[in-house]
Every structure is written in structure tokens, then in C-alpha cells.
Amino acid sequence: MAKRKDIDLWCEDECHFQQHGSRCAMWIPPENLDPVVLHAPTRKQMAVFGAVCPVDGRMVTMPAETFDTKRFQVFLGRLLRRRRRGCKMVVVLDNARWHHARALRPWLHKHRRVLRLDFLPSYSPDLNPVERAWKLTRRLCTHNVYFHTLQNLATVIQIQFA
């Protein structure tokens, strides 16, 4: 499907980035016998919708307060504006409940000539290429990093996707 000239293929997923980041193995000089690792004991997080085009690597992201049908529809609208002229957009995505919501059906019906959603099998995130982008972003931006505020995290994530 990706090789067809009349199809604009995208893979969509959502991701949470935690303010407390993730602590991974790291090198510590031997003279530091008892290193202090800063950690914010919080559940604050940043939600991001994202889609990647596996053909050319383009990526579209949108921060969100939470994941729901309304925000997903807004994201699909943003994604549609990136559609190649004269092509039908096919979006491959998982089976999150907001992807199947009844409230989304009229909007999808209205855009049926230019947009099609293809769902992955249940519990198969490894089949979605955008998962690799989330993993790389975590490794480059949040591993072993202390974020004093949620805004600090949001700034780093937005710079990464700019």
C-alpha cells in the first residue's frame, strides 16, 4: 500500500511523557560513592497525539490534555491538512476506544472520500512504526533527566518535534 502513488499512508498513535522521566543505567565517576538522583514523585504527564508517514518520515504531533474522541478528531483534521494533493489518506492505528467512538462516525463519513482508518490487530503495538518515534524521543529527551515542572517537559518535547 505504501508504494501506491494514490495513497498517502500514515501511522498514528498516542503517547504519555511523564514529568518524572525515566531513570536508566548511567555511568557515575568512582569518586561519587553516593550519587543524588533528583526525582519528582508526581503523576503529572504530557499527552501527545502523533502520526508518522513511513514512506518519507514526515511526522505530525499535537499535544493534548487527555485522549478522547473530540481531540482525536481535531488531530485527524490537522493530519488531513498534510495529505498529498490528489491522494487518499490511509491512517493505520490501534484500537483505542476513541478511535471507534460513535461521535466520530459522522465526521469520518463526511471525509470518507479522502480518509480511511485501518486498524491494527489488538495488542500489537510493535506493528506501528510511530512507536519507534516515541521510544527514541524518550531515550533522547526524558531518560535520566529531571524536569522541575511539567512545562519544562513540554518545552523539551515540543523542541524535539519542531
PDB file of C-alpha atoms in Angstrom:
ATOM      1  CA  MET A   1       0.000   0.000   0.000  1.00  0.00           C
ATOM      2  CA  ALA A   2       2.859   2.392   0.781  1.00  0.00           C
ATOM      3  CA  LYS A   3       4.141   2.130  -2.803  1.00  0.00           C
ATOM      4  CA  ARG A   4       0.856   3.219  -4.392  1.00  0.00           C
ATOM      5  CA  LYS A   5       1.037   6.787  -5.670  1.00  0.00           C
ATOM      6  CA  ASP A   6      -2.659   7.476  -4.946  1.00  0.00           C
ATOM      7  CA  ILE A   7      -2.361   6.559  -1.226  1.00  0.00           C
ATOM      8  CA  ASP A   8      -0.855   8.775   1.467  1.00  0.00           C
ATOM      9  CA  LEU A   9      -0.073   6.280   4.262  1.00  0.00           C
ATOM     10  CA  TRP A  10       0.258   7.411   7.903  1.00  0.00           C
ATOM     11  CA  CYS A  11       0.618   5.500  11.176  1.00  0.00           C
ATOM     12  CA  GLU A  12      -0.990   7.112  14.247  1.00  0.00           C
ATOM     13  CA  ASP A  13      -0.625   6.541  17.973  1.00  0.00           C
ATOM     14  CA  GLU A  14      -0.743   8.372  21.277  1.00  0.00           C
ATOM     15  CA  CYS A  15       1.886   8.647  23.980  1.00  0.00           C
ATOM     16  CA  HIS A  16       2.240   9.946  27.530  1.00  0.00           C
ATOM     17  CA  PHE A  17       5.506  11.531  28.620  1.00  0.00           C
ATOM     18  CA  GLN A  18       5.909  11.553  32.414  1.00  0.00           C
ATOM     19  CA  GLN A  19       7.261  14.578  34.286  1.00  0.00           C
ATOM     20  CA  HIS A  20       9.367  12.296  36.460  1.00  0.00           C
ATOM     21  CA  GLY A  21      11.084  10.962  33.347  1.00  0.00           C
ATOM     22  CA  SER A  22      12.711   7.580  33.487  1.00  0.00           C
ATOM     23  CA  ARG A  23      15.827   6.596  35.335  1.00  0.00           C
ATOM     24  CA  CYS A  24      18.080   4.299  33.362  1.00  0.00           C
ATOM     25  CA  ALA A  25      21.527   2.874  33.890  1.00  0.00           C
ATOM     26  CA  MET A  26      24.165   5.547  33.738  1.00  0.00           C
ATOM     27  CA  TRP A  27      27.889   5.971  34.317  1.00  0.00           C
ATOM     28  CA  ILE A  28      28.935   7.578  37.605  1.00  0.00           C
ATOM     29  CA  PRO A  29      32.531   8.519  38.420  1.00  0.00           C
ATOM     30  CA  PRO A  30      34.047   6.199  41.062  1.00  0.00           C
ATOM     31  CA  GLU A  31      34.748   9.120  43.424  1.00  0.00           C
ATOM     32  CA  ASN A  32      30.974   9.689  43.787  1.00  0.00           C
ATOM     33  CA  LEU A  33      30.173   6.950  46.260  1.00  0.00           C
ATOM     34  CA  ASP A  34      26.607   8.052  46.920  1.00  0.00           C
ATOM     35  CA  PRO A  35      25.156   9.972  43.940  1.00  0.00           C
ATOM     36  CA  VAL A  36      21.989  12.002  44.413  1.00  0.00           C
ATOM     37  CA  VAL A  37      19.380  11.289  41.766  1.00  0.00           C
ATOM     38  CA  LEU A  38      16.739  14.001  41.565  1.00  0.00           C
ATOM     39  CA  HIS A  39      13.264  12.629  41.071  1.00  0.00           C
ATOM     40  CA  ALA A  40       9.892  14.357  41.160  1.00  0.00           C
ATOM     41  CA  PRO A  41       7.425  11.963  42.797  1.00  0.00           C
ATOM     42  CA  THR A  42       4.473  13.038  40.684  1.00  0.00           C
ATOM     43  CA  ARG A  43       1.967  11.583  38.282  1.00  0.00           C
ATOM     44  CA  LYS A  44       1.922  14.652  36.048  1.00  0.00           C
ATOM     45  CA  GLN A  45       2.256  13.833  32.394  1.00  0.00           C
ATOM     46  CA  MET A  46       2.027  15.273  28.922  1.00  0.00           C
ATOM     47  CA  ALA A  47      -0.204  13.596  26.346  1.00  0.00           C
ATOM     48  CA  VAL A  48       0.732  13.717  22.649  1.00  0.00           C
ATOM     49  CA  PHE A  49      -1.061  12.528  19.520  1.00  0.00           C
ATOM     50  CA  GLY A  50       1.364  11.638  16.752  1.00  0.00           C
ATOM     51  CA  ALA A  51       1.469  10.213  13.252  1.00  0.00           C
ATOM     52  CA  VAL A  52       4.383   9.326  11.033  1.00  0.00           C
ATOM     53  CA  CYS A  53       4.489   8.737   7.288  1.00  0.00           C
ATOM     54  CA  PRO A  54       6.604   5.576   6.851  1.00  0.00           C
ATOM     55  CA  VAL A  55       7.352   6.450   3.221  1.00  0.00           C
ATOM     56  CA  ASP A  56       9.165   9.744   3.773  1.00  0.00           C
ATOM     57  CA  GLY A  57       9.464  10.108   7.568  1.00  0.00           C
ATOM     58  CA  ARG A  58       7.220  13.155   7.961  1.00  0.00           C
ATOM     59  CA  MET A  59       5.744  13.437  11.443  1.00  0.00           C
ATOM     60  CA  VAL A  60       2.755  15.349  12.783  1.00  0.00           C
ATOM     61  CA  THR A  61       2.207  15.760  16.533  1.00  0.00           C
ATOM     62  CA  MET A  62      -0.339  17.517  18.710  1.00  0.00           C
ATOM     63  CA  PRO A  63      -0.144  17.919  22.492  1.00  0.00           C
ATOM     64  CA  ALA A  64      -3.400  17.240  24.319  1.00  0.00           C
ATOM     65  CA  GLU A  65      -4.679  17.415  27.870  1.00  0.00           C
ATOM     66  CA  THR A  66      -6.108  13.931  27.548  1.00  0.00           C
ATOM     67  CA  PHE A  67      -7.017  11.425  24.876  1.00  0.00           C
ATOM     68  CA  ASP A  68     -10.650  11.465  23.791  1.00  0.00           C
ATOM     69  CA  THR A  69     -12.810  11.460  20.664  1.00  0.00           C
ATOM     70  CA  LYS A  70     -13.012  15.244  20.369  1.00  0.00           C
ATOM     71  CA  ARG A  71      -9.254  15.755  20.483  1.00  0.00           C
ATOM     72  CA  PHE A  72      -8.664  12.781  18.182  1.00  0.00           C
ATOM     73  CA  GLN A  73     -10.986  14.361  15.618  1.00  0.00           C
ATOM     74  CA  VAL A  74      -9.066  17.645  15.868  1.00  0.00           C
ATOM     75  CA  PHE A  75      -5.820  15.729  15.325  1.00  0.00           C
ATOM     76  CA  LEU A  76      -7.239  13.917  12.278  1.00  0.00           C
ATOM     77  CA  GLY A  77      -8.220  17.308  10.859  1.00  0.00           C
ATOM     78  CA  ARG A  78      -4.642  18.510  11.322  1.00  0.00           C
ATOM     79  CA  LEU A  79      -3.340  15.354   9.727  1.00  0.00           C
ATOM     80  CA  LEU A  80      -5.669  15.714   6.735  1.00  0.00           C
ATOM     81  CA  ARG A  81      -4.160  19.136   6.008  1.00  0.00           C
ATOM     82  CA  ARG A  82      -0.831  17.332   5.431  1.00  0.00           C
ATOM     83  CA  ARG A  83      -2.360  14.988   2.844  1.00  0.00           C
ATOM     84  CA  ARG A  84      -0.639  14.945  -0.533  1.00  0.00           C
ATOM     85  CA  ARG A  85      -2.772  16.572  -3.209  1.00  0.00           C
ATOM     86  CA  GLY A  86      -4.891  14.085  -5.137  1.00  0.00           C
ATOM     87  CA  CYS A  87      -4.240  11.225  -2.709  1.00  0.00           C
ATOM     88  CA  LYS A  88      -6.467   9.355  -0.316  1.00  0.00           C
ATOM     89  CA  MET A  89      -5.075   9.274   3.221  1.00  0.00           C
ATOM     90  CA  VAL A  90      -4.959   5.892   4.937  1.00  0.00           C
ATOM     91  CA  VAL A  91      -4.254   6.024   8.669  1.00  0.00           C
ATOM     92  CA  VAL A  92      -3.090   2.848  10.420  1.00  0.00           C
ATOM     93  CA  LEU A  93      -3.871   2.917  14.133  1.00  0.00           C
ATOM     94  CA  ASP A  94      -4.585   0.822  17.200  1.00  0.00           C
ATOM     95  CA  ASN A  95      -7.955   0.000  18.721  1.00  0.00           C
ATOM     96  CA  ALA A  96      -8.224   2.707  21.384  1.00  0.00           C
ATOM     97  CA  ARG A  97     -11.843   3.369  22.280  1.00  0.00           C
ATOM     98  CA  TRP A  98     -11.806   6.956  20.966  1.00  0.00           C
ATOM     99  CA  HIS A  99     -10.786   5.645  17.535  1.00  0.00           C
ATOM    100  CA  HIS A 100     -14.079   3.705  17.330  1.00  0.00           C
ATOM    101  CA  ALA A 101     -16.394   6.201  19.065  1.00  0.00           C
ATOM    102  CA  ARG A 102     -19.884   6.755  17.681  1.00  0.00           C
ATOM    103  CA  ALA A 103     -19.404  10.503  17.976  1.00  0.00           C
ATOM    104  CA  LEU A 104     -16.603  10.257  15.394  1.00  0.00           C
ATOM    105  CA  ARG A 105     -18.665   8.429  12.754  1.00  0.00           C
ATOM    106  CA  PRO A 106     -20.409  11.470  11.184  1.00  0.00           C
ATOM    107  CA  TRP A 107     -17.060  13.245  10.774  1.00  0.00           C
ATOM    108  CA  LEU A 108     -15.459  10.141   9.252  1.00  0.00           C
ATOM    109  CA  HIS A 109     -18.446   9.708   6.922  1.00  0.00           C
ATOM    110  CA  LYS A 110     -18.073  13.323   5.772  1.00  0.00           C
ATOM    111  CA  HIS A 111     -14.387  12.704   4.922  1.00  0.00           C
ATOM    112  CA  ARG A 112     -14.754   9.149   3.584  1.00  0.00           C
ATOM    113  CA  ARG A 113     -13.521  10.099   0.084  1.00  0.00           C
ATOM    114  CA  VAL A 114     -10.174  11.355   1.384  1.00  0.00           C
ATOM    115  CA  LEU A 115      -9.646   9.418   4.641  1.00  0.00           C
ATOM    116  CA  ARG A 116      -9.719   5.756   5.637  1.00  0.00           C
ATOM    117  CA  LEU A 117      -8.825   4.276   9.018  1.00  0.00           C
ATOM    118  CA  ASP A 118      -7.191   0.827   9.075  1.00  0.00           C
ATOM    119  CA  PHE A 119      -6.963  -0.814  12.482  1.00  0.00           C
ATOM    120  CA  LEU A 120      -4.088  -2.978  13.666  1.00  0.00           C
ATOM    121  CA  PRO A 121      -4.779  -6.302  15.390  1.00  0.00           C
ATOM    122  CA  SER A 122      -5.422  -5.978  19.113  1.00  0.00           C
ATOM    123  CA  TYR A 123      -2.386  -5.800  21.397  1.00  0.00           C
ATOM    124  CA  SER A 124       0.182  -5.389  18.627  1.00  0.00           C
ATOM    125  CA  PRO A 125       1.961  -2.068  19.223  1.00  0.00           C
ATOM    126  CA  ASP A 126       5.151  -3.466  17.710  1.00  0.00           C
ATOM    127  CA  LEU A 127       3.479  -3.273  14.273  1.00  0.00           C
ATOM    128  CA  ASN A 128       3.090   0.506  14.468  1.00  0.00           C
ATOM    129  CA  PRO A 129       6.160   2.460  13.248  1.00  0.00           C
ATOM    130  CA  VAL A 130       5.302   5.544  15.319  1.00  0.00           C
ATOM    131  CA  GLU A 131       6.101   3.504  18.457  1.00  0.00           C
ATOM    132  CA  ARG A 132       9.765   3.734  17.434  1.00  0.00           C
ATOM    133  CA  ALA A 133       9.489   7.532  17.384  1.00  0.00           C
ATOM    134  CA  TRP A 134       8.088   7.521  20.931  1.00  0.00           C
ATOM    135  CA  LYS A 135      10.886   5.221  22.108  1.00  0.00           C
ATOM    136  CA  LEU A 136      13.573   7.383  20.502  1.00  0.00           C
ATOM    137  CA  THR A 137      12.043  10.559  21.948  1.00  0.00           C
ATOM    138  CA  ARG A 138      12.076   9.081  25.429  1.00  0.00           C
ATOM    139  CA  ARG A 139      15.688   7.986  25.038  1.00  0.00           C
ATOM    140  CA  LEU A 140      16.831  11.377  23.717  1.00  0.00           C
ATOM    141  CA  CYS A 141      14.680  13.650  25.892  1.00  0.00           C
ATOM    142  CA  THR A 142      13.470  12.045  29.116  1.00  0.00           C
ATOM    143  CA  HIS A 143      15.865   9.280  30.188  1.00  0.00           C
ATOM    144  CA  ASN A 144      17.933  10.359  33.200  1.00  0.00           C
ATOM    145  CA  VAL A 145      16.570  13.921  33.067  1.00  0.00           C
ATOM    146  CA  TYR A 146      14.933  15.784  35.937  1.00  0.00           C
ATOM    147  CA  PHE A 147      12.040  18.085  34.987  1.00  0.00           C
ATOM    148  CA  HIS A 148      11.254  20.552  37.753  1.00  0.00           C
ATOM    149  CA  THR A 149       7.879  21.423  36.201  1.00  0.00           C
ATOM    150  CA  LEU A 150       5.565  19.925  33.630  1.00  0.00           C
ATOM    151  CA  GLN A 151       6.187  22.994  31.463  1.00  0.00           C
ATOM    152  CA  ASN A 152       9.911  22.108  31.325  1.00  0.00           C
ATOM    153  CA  LEU A 153       8.980  18.672  29.965  1.00  0.00           C
ATOM    154  CA  ALA A 154       6.515  20.170  27.465  1.00  0.00           C
ATOM    155  CA  THR A 155       9.185  22.553  26.167  1.00  0.00           C
ATOM    156  CA  VAL A 156      11.701  19.744  25.622  1.00  0.00           C
ATOM    157  CA  ILE A 157       9.126  17.562  23.839  1.00  0.00           C
ATOM    158  CA  GLN A 158       7.946  20.436  21.614  1.00  0.00           C
ATOM    159  CA  ILE A 159      11.535  21.246  20.642  1.00  0.00           C
ATOM    160  CA  GLN A 160      12.120  17.585  19.766  1.00  0.00           C
ATOM    161  CA  PHE A 161       9.127  17.543  17.399  1.00  0.00           C
ATOM    162  CA  ALA A 162       9.670  21.026  15.929  1.00  0.00           C
TER     163      ALA A 162
END
